[in-house]
């Protein structure tokens, strides 16, 4: 049963932002755009070190009282490694493409993310953020598309939001065709074939390794040492990306109403408390969407610098992480079929 349509919001005329991309860039200290190989590598090495330490502790204790704690901690570190690979995908890890690709694969392959396949689709997301017709991920469904969806598809899309990332890698999201593992997918250009194949092969080898170790030590080993942390990692990834782009107050645009900077500002910063440093301040997301190649360790400085320029256009949630999630989960289902500037509306399955 569908809920009644929410109150109509008058559609304002298309108005350009009162500042330009250059205005924002000039407000940021120049060093924020520079990456350091040593600093970037230090984050990667530290994350790997913590992952190894946690495995040693878990293996030594081998206690069912500790395994759930281990899963939560190790899954969070898997998520931190993903963020390091995320910087590699944007080229903000270093100026060297070969190093970005190497660390990107070392960060993403162990957590079964096809680095190049993800990198390319994520590039599409950043180029089209806030565009209801062309954004790649976490965009709301139009009213007509929602009415065409089967109940099961709606359930997975709207009720299983913290577990859908593996499915997205294989199937993308409603209205988008292709897979992140096939170089012939519409996601990719012909020139990107070998990049995609390389990452697919790496993930296949990782699955083979996990299969071999499971054969040697049993399915319980897989659950304790890998599946537990992996599920927590997926939940972190889905939670954070959902919160960045899912809020009833975030506008979505169509046609000439959209351009890059307006779309980039249709995202929200969130405060994750002590987790901020662990997952490399990925919650500082507005500045990241404006300047994709800015290293994560400069985002906080850049954000403080651009706040006076952005003014009311800068969005940071005043809600706790749980409240913000519930707010988006209950209210962000569909957008109207028409309108240059639209907002999410709630529905019931």
XYZ file of N, CA and C in Angstrom, residues 20 24 35 44 76 78-79 88 115 138 149 205 210 213 217 225 256 317 335-336:
60
model
N 31.590 30.142 -7.657
C 32.060 29.228 -8.700
C 33.022 28.206 -8.102
N 35.784 28.542 -4.747
C 35.991 27.575 -3.672
C 37.452 27.144 -3.622
N 49.588 15.517 -2.645
C 49.672 14.227 -1.951
C 51.118 13.923 -1.586
N 48.279 3.149 4.760
C 48.092 1.788 4.267
C 48.827 0.780 5.143
N 35.704 -3.258 10.600
C 35.964 -1.822 10.525
C 37.305 -1.547 9.861
N 38.738 -3.575 7.648
C 38.517 -3.856 6.219
C 37.967 -2.605 5.539
N 37.035 -1.944 6.221
C 36.444 -0.716 5.687
C 37.509 0.384 5.557
N 43.250 5.651 -3.835
C 44.006 5.180 -5.011
C 43.166 5.310 -6.268
N 39.093 -3.664 -8.053
C 39.563 -2.290 -7.961
C 39.214 -1.455 -9.188
N 23.163 4.961 -5.204
C 22.373 5.557 -4.140
C 21.478 6.701 -4.620
N 8.455 -2.056 -10.194
C 9.312 -3.014 -9.506
C 8.501 -4.098 -8.811
N 41.269 -15.006 -7.907
C 42.354 -15.670 -7.172
C 42.110 -15.604 -5.669
N 40.506 -18.393 -0.638
C 39.554 -18.615 0.449
C 38.950 -20.021 0.359
N 41.639 -22.538 1.575
C 41.791 -22.500 3.037
C 40.566 -23.097 3.734
N 40.705 -26.166 6.345
C 40.402 -25.949 7.761
C 38.913 -25.913 8.084
N 37.217 -16.309 10.551
C 38.322 -15.465 10.118
C 37.991 -14.528 8.957
N 18.869 20.560 -17.504
C 19.663 21.787 -17.388
C 19.712 22.322 -15.966
N 25.166 16.952 8.806
C 24.044 16.445 9.583
C 24.184 16.792 11.061
N 11.333 9.697 -6.092
C 11.214 11.112 -6.452
C 10.151 11.226 -7.543
N 9.521 12.388 -7.698
C 8.515 12.554 -8.754
C 9.110 12.307 -10.137
